[in-house]
Coordinates of C-alpha atoms and ligand atoms in Angstrom, one line a residue:
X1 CA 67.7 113.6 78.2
X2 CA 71.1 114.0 79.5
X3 CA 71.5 115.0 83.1
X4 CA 73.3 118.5 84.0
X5 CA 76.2 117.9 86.0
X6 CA 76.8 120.4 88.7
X7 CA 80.0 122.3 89.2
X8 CA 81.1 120.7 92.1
X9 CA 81.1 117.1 90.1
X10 CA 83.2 119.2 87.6
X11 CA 85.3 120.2 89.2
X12 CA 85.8 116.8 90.7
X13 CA 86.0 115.0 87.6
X14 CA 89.0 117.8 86.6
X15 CA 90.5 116.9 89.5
X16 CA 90.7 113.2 89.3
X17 CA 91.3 113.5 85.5
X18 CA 94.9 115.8 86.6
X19 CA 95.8 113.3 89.0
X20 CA 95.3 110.5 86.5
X21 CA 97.0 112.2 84.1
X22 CA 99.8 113.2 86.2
X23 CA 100.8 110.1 87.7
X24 CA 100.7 108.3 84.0
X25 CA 103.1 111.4 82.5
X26 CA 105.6 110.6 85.5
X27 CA 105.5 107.0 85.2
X28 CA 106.1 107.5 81.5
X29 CA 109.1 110.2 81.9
X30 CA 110.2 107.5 84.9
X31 CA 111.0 105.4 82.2
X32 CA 113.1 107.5 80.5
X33 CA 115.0 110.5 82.4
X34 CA 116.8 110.3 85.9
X35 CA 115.6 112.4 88.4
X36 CA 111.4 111.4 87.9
X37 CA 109.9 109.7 90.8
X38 CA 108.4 106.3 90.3
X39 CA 105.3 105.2 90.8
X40 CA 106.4 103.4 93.9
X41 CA 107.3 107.1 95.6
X42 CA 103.6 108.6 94.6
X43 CA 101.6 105.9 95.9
X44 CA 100.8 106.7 99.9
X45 CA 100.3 103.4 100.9
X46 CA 104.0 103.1 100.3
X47 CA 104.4 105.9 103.2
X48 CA 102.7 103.1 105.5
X49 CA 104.5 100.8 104.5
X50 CA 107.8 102.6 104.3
X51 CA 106.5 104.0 108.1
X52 CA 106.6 100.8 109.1
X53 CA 110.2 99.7 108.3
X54 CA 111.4 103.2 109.6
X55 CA 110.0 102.3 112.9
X56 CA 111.1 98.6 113.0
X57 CA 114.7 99.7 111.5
X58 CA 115.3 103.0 111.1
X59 CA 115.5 103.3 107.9
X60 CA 113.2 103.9 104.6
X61 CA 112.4 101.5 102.1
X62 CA 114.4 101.0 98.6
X63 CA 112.5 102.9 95.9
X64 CA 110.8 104.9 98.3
X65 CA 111.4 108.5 99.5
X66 CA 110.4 110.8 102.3
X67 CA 107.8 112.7 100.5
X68 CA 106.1 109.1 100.2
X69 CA 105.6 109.6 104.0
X70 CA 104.1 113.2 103.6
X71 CA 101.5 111.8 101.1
X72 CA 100.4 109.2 103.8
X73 CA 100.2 111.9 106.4
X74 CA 97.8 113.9 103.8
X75 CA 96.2 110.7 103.8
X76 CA 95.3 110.0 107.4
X77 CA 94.6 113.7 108.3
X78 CA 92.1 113.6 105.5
X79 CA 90.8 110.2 106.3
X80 CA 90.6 111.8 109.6
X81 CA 88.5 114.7 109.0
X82 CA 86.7 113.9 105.4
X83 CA 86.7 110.1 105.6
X84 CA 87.3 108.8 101.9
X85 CA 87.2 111.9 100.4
X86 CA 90.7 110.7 99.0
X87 CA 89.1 108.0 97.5
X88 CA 86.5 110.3 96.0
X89 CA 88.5 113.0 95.0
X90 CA 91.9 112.4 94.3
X91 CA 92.9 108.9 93.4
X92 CA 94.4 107.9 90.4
X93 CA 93.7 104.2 90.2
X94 CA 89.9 105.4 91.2
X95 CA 89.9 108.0 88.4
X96 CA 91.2 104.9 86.2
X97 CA 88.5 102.7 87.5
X98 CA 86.0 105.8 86.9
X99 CA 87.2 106.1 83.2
X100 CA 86.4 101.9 82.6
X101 CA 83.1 102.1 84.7
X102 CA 81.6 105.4 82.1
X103 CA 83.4 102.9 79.1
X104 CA 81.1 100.1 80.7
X105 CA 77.7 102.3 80.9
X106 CA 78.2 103.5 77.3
X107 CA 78.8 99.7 76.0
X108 CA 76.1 98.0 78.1
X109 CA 73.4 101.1 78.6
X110 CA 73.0 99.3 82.6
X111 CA 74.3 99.0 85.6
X112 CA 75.1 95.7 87.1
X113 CA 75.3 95.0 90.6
X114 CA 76.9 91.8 92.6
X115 CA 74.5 90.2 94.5
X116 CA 73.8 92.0 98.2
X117 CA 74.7 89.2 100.0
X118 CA 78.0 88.5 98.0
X119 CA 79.0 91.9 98.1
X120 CA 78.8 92.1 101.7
X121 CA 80.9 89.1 102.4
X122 CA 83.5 90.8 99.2
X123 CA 83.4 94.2 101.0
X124 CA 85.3 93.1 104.3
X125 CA 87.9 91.5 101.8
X126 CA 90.0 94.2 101.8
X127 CA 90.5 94.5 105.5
X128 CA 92.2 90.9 106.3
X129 CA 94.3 91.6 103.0
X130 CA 95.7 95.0 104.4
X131 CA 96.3 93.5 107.7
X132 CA 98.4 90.4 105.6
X133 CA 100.1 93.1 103.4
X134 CA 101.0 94.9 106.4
X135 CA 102.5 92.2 108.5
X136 CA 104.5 91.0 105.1
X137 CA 105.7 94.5 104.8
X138 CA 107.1 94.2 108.7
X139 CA 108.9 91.0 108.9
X140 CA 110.5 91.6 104.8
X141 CA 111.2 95.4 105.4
X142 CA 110.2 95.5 101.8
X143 CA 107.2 96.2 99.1
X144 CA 106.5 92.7 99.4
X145 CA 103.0 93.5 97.6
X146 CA 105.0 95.7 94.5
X147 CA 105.1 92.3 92.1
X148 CA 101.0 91.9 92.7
X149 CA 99.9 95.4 92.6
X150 CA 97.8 96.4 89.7
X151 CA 98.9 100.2 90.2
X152 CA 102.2 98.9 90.1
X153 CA 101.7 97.4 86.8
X154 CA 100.2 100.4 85.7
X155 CA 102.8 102.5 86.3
X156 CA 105.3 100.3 84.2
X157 CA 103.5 99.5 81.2
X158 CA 105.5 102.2 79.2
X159 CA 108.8 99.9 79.8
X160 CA 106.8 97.6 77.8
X161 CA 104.9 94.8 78.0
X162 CA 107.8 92.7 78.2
X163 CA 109.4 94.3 80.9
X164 CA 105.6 94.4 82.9
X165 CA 105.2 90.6 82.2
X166 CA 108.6 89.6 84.0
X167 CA 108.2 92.5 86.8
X168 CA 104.8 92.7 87.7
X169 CA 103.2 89.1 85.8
X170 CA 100.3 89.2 88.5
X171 CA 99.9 92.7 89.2
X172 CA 99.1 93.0 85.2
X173 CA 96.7 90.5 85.2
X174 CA 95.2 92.1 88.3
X175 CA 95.1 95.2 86.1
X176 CA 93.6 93.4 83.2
X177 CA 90.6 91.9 85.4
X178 CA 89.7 94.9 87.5
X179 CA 89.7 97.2 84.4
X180 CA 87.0 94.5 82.9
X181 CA 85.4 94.0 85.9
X182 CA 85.3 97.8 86.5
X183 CA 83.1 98.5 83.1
X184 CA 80.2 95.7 84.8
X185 CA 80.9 96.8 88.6
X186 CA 81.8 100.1 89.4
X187 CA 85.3 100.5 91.4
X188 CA 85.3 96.9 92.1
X189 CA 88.5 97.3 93.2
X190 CA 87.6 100.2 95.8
X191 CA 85.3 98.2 97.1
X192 CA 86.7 94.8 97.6
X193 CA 90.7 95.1 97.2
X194 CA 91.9 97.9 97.7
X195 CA 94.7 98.2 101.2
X196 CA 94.7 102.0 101.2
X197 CA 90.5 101.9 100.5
X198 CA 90.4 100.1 104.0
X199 CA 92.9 102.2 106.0
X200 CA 90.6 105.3 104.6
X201 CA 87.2 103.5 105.4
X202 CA 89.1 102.8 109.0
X203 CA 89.9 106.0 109.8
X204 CA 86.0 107.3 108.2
X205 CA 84.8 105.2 111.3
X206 CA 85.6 108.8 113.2
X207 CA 82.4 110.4 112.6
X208 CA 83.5 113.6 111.7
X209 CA 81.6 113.8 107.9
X210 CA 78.6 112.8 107.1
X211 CA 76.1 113.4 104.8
X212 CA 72.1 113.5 106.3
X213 CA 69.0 112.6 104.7
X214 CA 65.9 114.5 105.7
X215 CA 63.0 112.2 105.3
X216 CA 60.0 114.6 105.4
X217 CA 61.4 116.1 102.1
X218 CA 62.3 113.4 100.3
X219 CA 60.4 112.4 97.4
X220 CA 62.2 108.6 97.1
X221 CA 62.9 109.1 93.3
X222 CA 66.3 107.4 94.0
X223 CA 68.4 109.0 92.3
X224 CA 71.2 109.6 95.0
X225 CA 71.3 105.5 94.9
X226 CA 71.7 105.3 91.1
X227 CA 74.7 107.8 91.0
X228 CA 76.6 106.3 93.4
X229 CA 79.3 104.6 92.7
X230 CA 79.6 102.9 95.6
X231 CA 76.3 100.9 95.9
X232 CA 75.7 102.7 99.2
X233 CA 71.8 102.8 99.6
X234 CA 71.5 106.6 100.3
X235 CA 67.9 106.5 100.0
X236 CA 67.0 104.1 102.9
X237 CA 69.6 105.7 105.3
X238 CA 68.7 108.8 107.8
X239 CA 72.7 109.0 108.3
X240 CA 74.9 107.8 106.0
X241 CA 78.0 106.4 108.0
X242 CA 78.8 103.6 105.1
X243 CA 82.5 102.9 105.4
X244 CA 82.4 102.4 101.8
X245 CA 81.0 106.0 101.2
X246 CA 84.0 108.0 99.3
X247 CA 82.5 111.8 100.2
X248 CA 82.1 111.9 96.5
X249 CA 79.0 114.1 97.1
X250 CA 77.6 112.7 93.6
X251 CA 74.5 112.0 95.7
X252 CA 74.2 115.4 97.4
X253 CA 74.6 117.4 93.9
X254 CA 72.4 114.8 92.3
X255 CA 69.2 115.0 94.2
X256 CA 66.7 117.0 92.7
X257 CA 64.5 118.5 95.6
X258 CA 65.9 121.6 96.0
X259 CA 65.4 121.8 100.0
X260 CA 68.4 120.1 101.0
X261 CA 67.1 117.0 101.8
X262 CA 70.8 115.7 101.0
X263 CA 73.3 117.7 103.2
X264 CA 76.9 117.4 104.4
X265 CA 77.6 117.8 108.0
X266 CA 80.7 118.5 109.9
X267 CA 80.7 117.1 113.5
X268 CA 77.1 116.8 113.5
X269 CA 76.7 120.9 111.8
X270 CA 75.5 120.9 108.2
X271 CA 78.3 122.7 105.8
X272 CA 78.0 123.8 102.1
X273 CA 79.3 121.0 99.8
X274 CA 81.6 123.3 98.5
X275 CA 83.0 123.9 102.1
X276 CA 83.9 119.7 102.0
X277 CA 85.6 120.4 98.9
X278 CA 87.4 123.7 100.2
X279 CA 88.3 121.4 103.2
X280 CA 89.7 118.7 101.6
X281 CA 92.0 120.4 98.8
X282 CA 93.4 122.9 102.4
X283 CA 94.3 120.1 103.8
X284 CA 95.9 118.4 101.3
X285 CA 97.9 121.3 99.8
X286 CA 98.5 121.8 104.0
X287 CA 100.2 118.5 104.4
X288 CA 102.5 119.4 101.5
X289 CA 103.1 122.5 103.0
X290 CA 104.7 121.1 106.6
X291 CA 106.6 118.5 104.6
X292 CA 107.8 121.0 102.5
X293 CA 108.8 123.0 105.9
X294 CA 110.5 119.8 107.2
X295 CA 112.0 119.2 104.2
X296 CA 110.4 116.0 103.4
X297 CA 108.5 117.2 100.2
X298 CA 111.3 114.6 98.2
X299 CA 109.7 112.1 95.4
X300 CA 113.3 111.2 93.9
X301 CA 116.6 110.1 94.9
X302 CA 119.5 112.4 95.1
X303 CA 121.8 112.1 92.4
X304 CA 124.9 109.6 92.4
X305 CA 126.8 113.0 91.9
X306 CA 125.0 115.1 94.9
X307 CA 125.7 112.1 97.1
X308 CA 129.2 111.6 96.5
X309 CA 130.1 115.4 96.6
X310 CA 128.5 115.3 100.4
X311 CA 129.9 112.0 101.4
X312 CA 127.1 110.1 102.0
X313 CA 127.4 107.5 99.0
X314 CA 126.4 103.9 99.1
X315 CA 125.9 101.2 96.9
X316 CA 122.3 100.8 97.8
X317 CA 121.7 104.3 96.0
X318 CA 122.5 102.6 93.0
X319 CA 119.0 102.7 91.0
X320 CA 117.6 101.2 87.9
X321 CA 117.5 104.9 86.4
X322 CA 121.0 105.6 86.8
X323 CA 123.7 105.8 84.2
X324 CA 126.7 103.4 83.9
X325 CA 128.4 107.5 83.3
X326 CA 127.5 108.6 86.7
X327 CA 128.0 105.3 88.4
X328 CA 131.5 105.3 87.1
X329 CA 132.2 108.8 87.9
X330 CA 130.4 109.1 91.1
X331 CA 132.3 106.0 92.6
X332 CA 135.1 106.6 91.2
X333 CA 135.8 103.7 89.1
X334 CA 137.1 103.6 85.4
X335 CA 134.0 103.0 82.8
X336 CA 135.9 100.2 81.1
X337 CA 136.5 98.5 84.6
X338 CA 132.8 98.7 85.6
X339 CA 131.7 97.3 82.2
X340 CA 133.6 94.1 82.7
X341 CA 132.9 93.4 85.4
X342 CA 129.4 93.5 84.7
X343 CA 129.6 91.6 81.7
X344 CA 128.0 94.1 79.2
X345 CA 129.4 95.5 75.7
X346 CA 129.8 99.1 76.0
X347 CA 129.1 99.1 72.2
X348 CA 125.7 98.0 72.9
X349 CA 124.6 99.5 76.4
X350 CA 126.5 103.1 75.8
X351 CA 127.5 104.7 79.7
X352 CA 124.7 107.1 79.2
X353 CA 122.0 104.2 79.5
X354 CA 119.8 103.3 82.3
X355 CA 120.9 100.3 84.2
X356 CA 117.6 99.2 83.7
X357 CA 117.9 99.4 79.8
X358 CA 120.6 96.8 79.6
X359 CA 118.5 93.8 79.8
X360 CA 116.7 95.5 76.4
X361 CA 120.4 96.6 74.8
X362 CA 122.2 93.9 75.2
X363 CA 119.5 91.2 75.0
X364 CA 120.1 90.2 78.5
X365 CA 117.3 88.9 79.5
X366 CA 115.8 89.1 83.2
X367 CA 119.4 91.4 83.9
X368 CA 119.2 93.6 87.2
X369 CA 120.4 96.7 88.4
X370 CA 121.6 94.5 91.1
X371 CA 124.5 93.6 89.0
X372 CA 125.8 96.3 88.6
X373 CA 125.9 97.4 92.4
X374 CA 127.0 93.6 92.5
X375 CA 130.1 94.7 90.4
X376 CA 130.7 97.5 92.3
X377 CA 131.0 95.7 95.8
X378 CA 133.4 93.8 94.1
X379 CA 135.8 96.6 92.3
X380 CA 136.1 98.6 95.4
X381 CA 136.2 95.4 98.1
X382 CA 132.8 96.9 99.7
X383 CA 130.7 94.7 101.5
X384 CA 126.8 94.5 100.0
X385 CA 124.3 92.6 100.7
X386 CA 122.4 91.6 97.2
X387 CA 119.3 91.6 96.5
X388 CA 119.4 87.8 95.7
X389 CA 121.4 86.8 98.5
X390 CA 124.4 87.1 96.5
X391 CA 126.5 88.1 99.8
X392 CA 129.7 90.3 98.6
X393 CA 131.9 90.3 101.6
X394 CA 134.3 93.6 102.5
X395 CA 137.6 93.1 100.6
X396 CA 140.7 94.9 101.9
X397 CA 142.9 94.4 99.6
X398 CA 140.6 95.7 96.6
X399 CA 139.6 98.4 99.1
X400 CA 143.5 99.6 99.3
X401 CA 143.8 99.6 95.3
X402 CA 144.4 102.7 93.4
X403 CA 141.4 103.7 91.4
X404 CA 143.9 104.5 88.6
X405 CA 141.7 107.0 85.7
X406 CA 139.7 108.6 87.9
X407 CA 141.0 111.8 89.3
X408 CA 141.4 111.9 93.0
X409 CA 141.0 115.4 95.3
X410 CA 145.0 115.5 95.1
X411 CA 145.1 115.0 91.2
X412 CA 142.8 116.8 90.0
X413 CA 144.4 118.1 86.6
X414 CA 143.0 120.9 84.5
X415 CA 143.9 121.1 81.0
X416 CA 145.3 124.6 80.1
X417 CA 142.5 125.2 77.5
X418 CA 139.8 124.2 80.1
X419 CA 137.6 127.4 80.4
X420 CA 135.4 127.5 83.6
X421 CA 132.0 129.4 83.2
X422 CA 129.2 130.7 85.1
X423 CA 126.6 128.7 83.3
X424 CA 128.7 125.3 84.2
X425 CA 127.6 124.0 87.4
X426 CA 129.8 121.9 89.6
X427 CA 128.4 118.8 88.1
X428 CA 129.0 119.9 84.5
X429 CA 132.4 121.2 85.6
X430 CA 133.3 117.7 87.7
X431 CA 132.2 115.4 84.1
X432 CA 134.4 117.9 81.9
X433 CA 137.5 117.6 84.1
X434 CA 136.4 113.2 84.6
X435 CA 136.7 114.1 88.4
X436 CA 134.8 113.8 91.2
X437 CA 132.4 116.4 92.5
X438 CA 133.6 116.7 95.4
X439 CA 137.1 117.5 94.0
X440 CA 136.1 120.4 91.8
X441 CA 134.5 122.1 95.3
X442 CA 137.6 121.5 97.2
X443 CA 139.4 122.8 94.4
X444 CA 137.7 125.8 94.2
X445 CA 137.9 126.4 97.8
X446 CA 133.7 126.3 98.0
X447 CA 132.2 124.4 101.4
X448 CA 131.3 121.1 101.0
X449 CA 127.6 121.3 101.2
X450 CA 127.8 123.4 97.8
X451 CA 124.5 122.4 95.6
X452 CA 126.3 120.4 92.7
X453 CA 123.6 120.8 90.1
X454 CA 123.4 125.0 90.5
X455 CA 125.0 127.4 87.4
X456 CA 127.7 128.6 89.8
X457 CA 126.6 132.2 88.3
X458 CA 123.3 132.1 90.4
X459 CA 125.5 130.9 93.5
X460 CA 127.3 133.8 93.9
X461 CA 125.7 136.0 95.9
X462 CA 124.7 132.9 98.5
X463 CA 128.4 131.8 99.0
X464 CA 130.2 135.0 98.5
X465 CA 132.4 134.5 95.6
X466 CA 133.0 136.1 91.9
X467 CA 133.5 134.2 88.4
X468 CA 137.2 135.8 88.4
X469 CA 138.1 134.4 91.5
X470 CA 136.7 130.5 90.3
X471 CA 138.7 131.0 87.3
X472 CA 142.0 131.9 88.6
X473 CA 141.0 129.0 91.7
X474 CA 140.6 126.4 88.7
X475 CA 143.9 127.4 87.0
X476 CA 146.2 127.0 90.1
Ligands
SF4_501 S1 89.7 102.5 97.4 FE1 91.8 102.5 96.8 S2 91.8 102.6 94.6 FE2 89.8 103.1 95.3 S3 89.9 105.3 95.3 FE3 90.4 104.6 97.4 S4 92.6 104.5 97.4 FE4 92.0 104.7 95.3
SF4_502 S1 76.8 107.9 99.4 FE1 76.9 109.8 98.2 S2 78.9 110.7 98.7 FE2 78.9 108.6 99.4 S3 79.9 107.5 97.7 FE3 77.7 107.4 97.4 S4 77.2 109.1 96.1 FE4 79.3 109.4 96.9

């Protein structure tokens, strides 16, 4: 007979099944529009690990942005209060694990189980392995674990398997094996790999939830111990302070007395299960909230465009996702210029590609955006450090040069049929003119922190201007 799942696992299996779902769609769109995070700047072990070079250097990692660090925060303050509940109730990779471990019990009709002493010894794997990642992370300032992390691998297989293979060779064999393993073994990987698992089971060691068996009422079918995930022994334990327990509450909402023999408790008080749930989403959406106030709540890079047109342009924020267009035009340097330099046929890799399509376009195999920021360095004498040591000191002379076809502040010329309209924002206007950002707000007498991506229509009121003023601004 099949077994009624309560409304509380419901809505926990929704849950997991959106986050799933959401961090595949982003990966996927990653792949091909600007502006998506990537799978890097949604996972918060990268806020540690970004935390971590911030505090060492002052600076955040490549690939990762601020809201990474928000998401950690969530993290801790959960871990803090709810233990694993993260674990139980919102992680993707566990959802994916969870969608291979109910493939596994409708193939094989069992559940296997590593041998008890084995699995103890496995269990503390994933402590030494987070300490190692995290002192790799420190002394390399960089996602030194990115090219081995299943997630990772994950996240990039709609590049193709090609692209995974040379990227991420071990993190997609990681993938590959913990997916398998995952049908035998439920969240094998929760249990013995995973960094952010142990941070969580850490920070559980605060005994703030904990669920409480009362003996006198219970009836030892064992039930709570066959629906747990975790191979935590719930029906031996008076307390269950496992640090592998992931608040999942599968046990509470599965056993069948109805006298609470299962409960929750809060700092030693017993609280609804519902009440952990209500907890665990406030804090969450909480978390978001103050980053949102501090105006860290930032997955994606700023445009090429929005950082040139506020001056704060480098050649680091080059990114895989950009387009040869917008490095051109945000720099400043002449499309046909960049493209030699790099080496690639604009016939084949057309300036509105990805730098990280050229490799696939021009059947350059194993090609970088490194090159292109590479090429950059070079064209305006900048110094940049490569990513593969390829050292591109400051050049004065190439520094001095005239930047001939792109329109300076100064030269900014406007064809006598260009019509200037409210929909157009300043980006829009900037491409149509082949100017700079920057040179269209100066020209239309606008302050420089002017958002570049707004229809100047809906800007109005803000900044205090009318279309018939732009227009005749434009025209002078
Ligand atoms: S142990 Fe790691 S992979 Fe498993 S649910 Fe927790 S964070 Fe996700
Ligand atoms: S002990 Fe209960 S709450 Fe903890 S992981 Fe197992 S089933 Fe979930």
């Amino acid at each position: 007979m099949a077994t009624r799942v309560s409304s509380i696992q419901i809505v926990r299996r929704i849950t997991l099944g959106i986050s799933l779902a959401c961090v595949t769609v982003l990966a996927f769109l990653h792949q091909r529009l600007q502006g998506i995070p990537s799978i890097d700047a949604i996972d918060p072990f990268g806020g540690l690990e970004t935390l971590l070079k911030f505090i060492a250097g002052g600076d955040l990692m490549k690939r990762l942005e601020p809201g990474t660090i928000v998401l950690f925060g969530a993290i801790v303050a959960l871990g803090i209060v709810l233990s694993r509940f993260f674990c139980g109730w919102f992680c993707a990779f566990g959802a994916l694990q969870g969608v291979f471990g109910w493939i596994g019990k409708k193939l094989f009709r069992r559940r296997f189980a590593v041998p008890r002493r084995l699995d103890a010894i496995l269990r503390w794997v994933k402590y030494p392995l987070l300490a190692a990642i995290l002192y790799f992370t420190w002394r390399a300032g960089d996602l030194v674990i990115r090219p081995y992390d299943p997630m990772a691998a994950y996240g990039h297989l709609s590049a193709g398997l090609t692209a995974v293979w040379a990227e991420f060779a071990v993190g997609l064999v990681l993938l590959i094996v913990i997916l398998a393993l995952s049908m035998l073994y439920e969240r094998a990987f929760c249990k013995y790999l995973c960094p952010l698992g142990a941070v969580n089971a850490i920070l559980g060691r605060i005994p703030v939830l904990r669920i409480k068996r009362e003996a006198s009422t219970c009836i030892s079918c064992s039930k709570c111990d066959r629906v747990c995930s975790m191979n935590v022994e719930v029906s031996e334990a008076k307390v269950i302070d496992s640090a592998e327990c992931i608040a999942c509450m599968e046990c509470v909402t599965a056993c069948p007395t109805k006298k609470r023999t299962l409960s929750a408790t809060l700092g030693g008080k017993a609280v609804k299960t519902v009440t952990i749930v209500v907890i665990g989403f406030a804090i969450y959406i909480g978390a978001a909230l103050v980053g949102q106030g501090l105006g860290m709540l930032r997955f994606a890079p700023k445009s090429l465009i929005e950082q040139a047109s506020v001056g704060t342009l480098k050649i680091e924020d080059i990114k895989g996702s950009s387009t040869y267009e917008t490095v051109a035009t945000s720099f400043g340097i002449e499309l046909e210029r960049l493209y030699r330099e790099v080496g690639v046929d604009a016939k084949k890799v057309p300036p509105e590609s990805m730098l990280k399509d050229t490799g696939k376009l021009a059947g350059i195999p194993g090609f970088e955006a490194d090159a292109v920021r590479v090429a950059v360095a070079k064209i305006l004498g900048l110094p940049y450090a490569g990513e593969k040591g390829n050292l591109i000191p400051a050049d004065p002379a190439a520094a001095a040069a005239p930047k001939p076809a792109v329109k300076t502040e100064a030269s900014l010329v406007v064809p006598a049929d260009f019509a200037l309209e409210g929909t157009m924002s300043i980006d829009e206007v900037a491409k149509a003119l082949k100017a700079s950002p920057g040179a269209v707000i100066k020209k239309l007498g606008l302050p420089k922190d002017f958002p570049p991506d707004k229809p100047l229509r809906d800007m109005r009121d803000r900044f205090g201007y009318t279309m018939p003023d732009l227009k005749s601004k434009i025209k002078e």
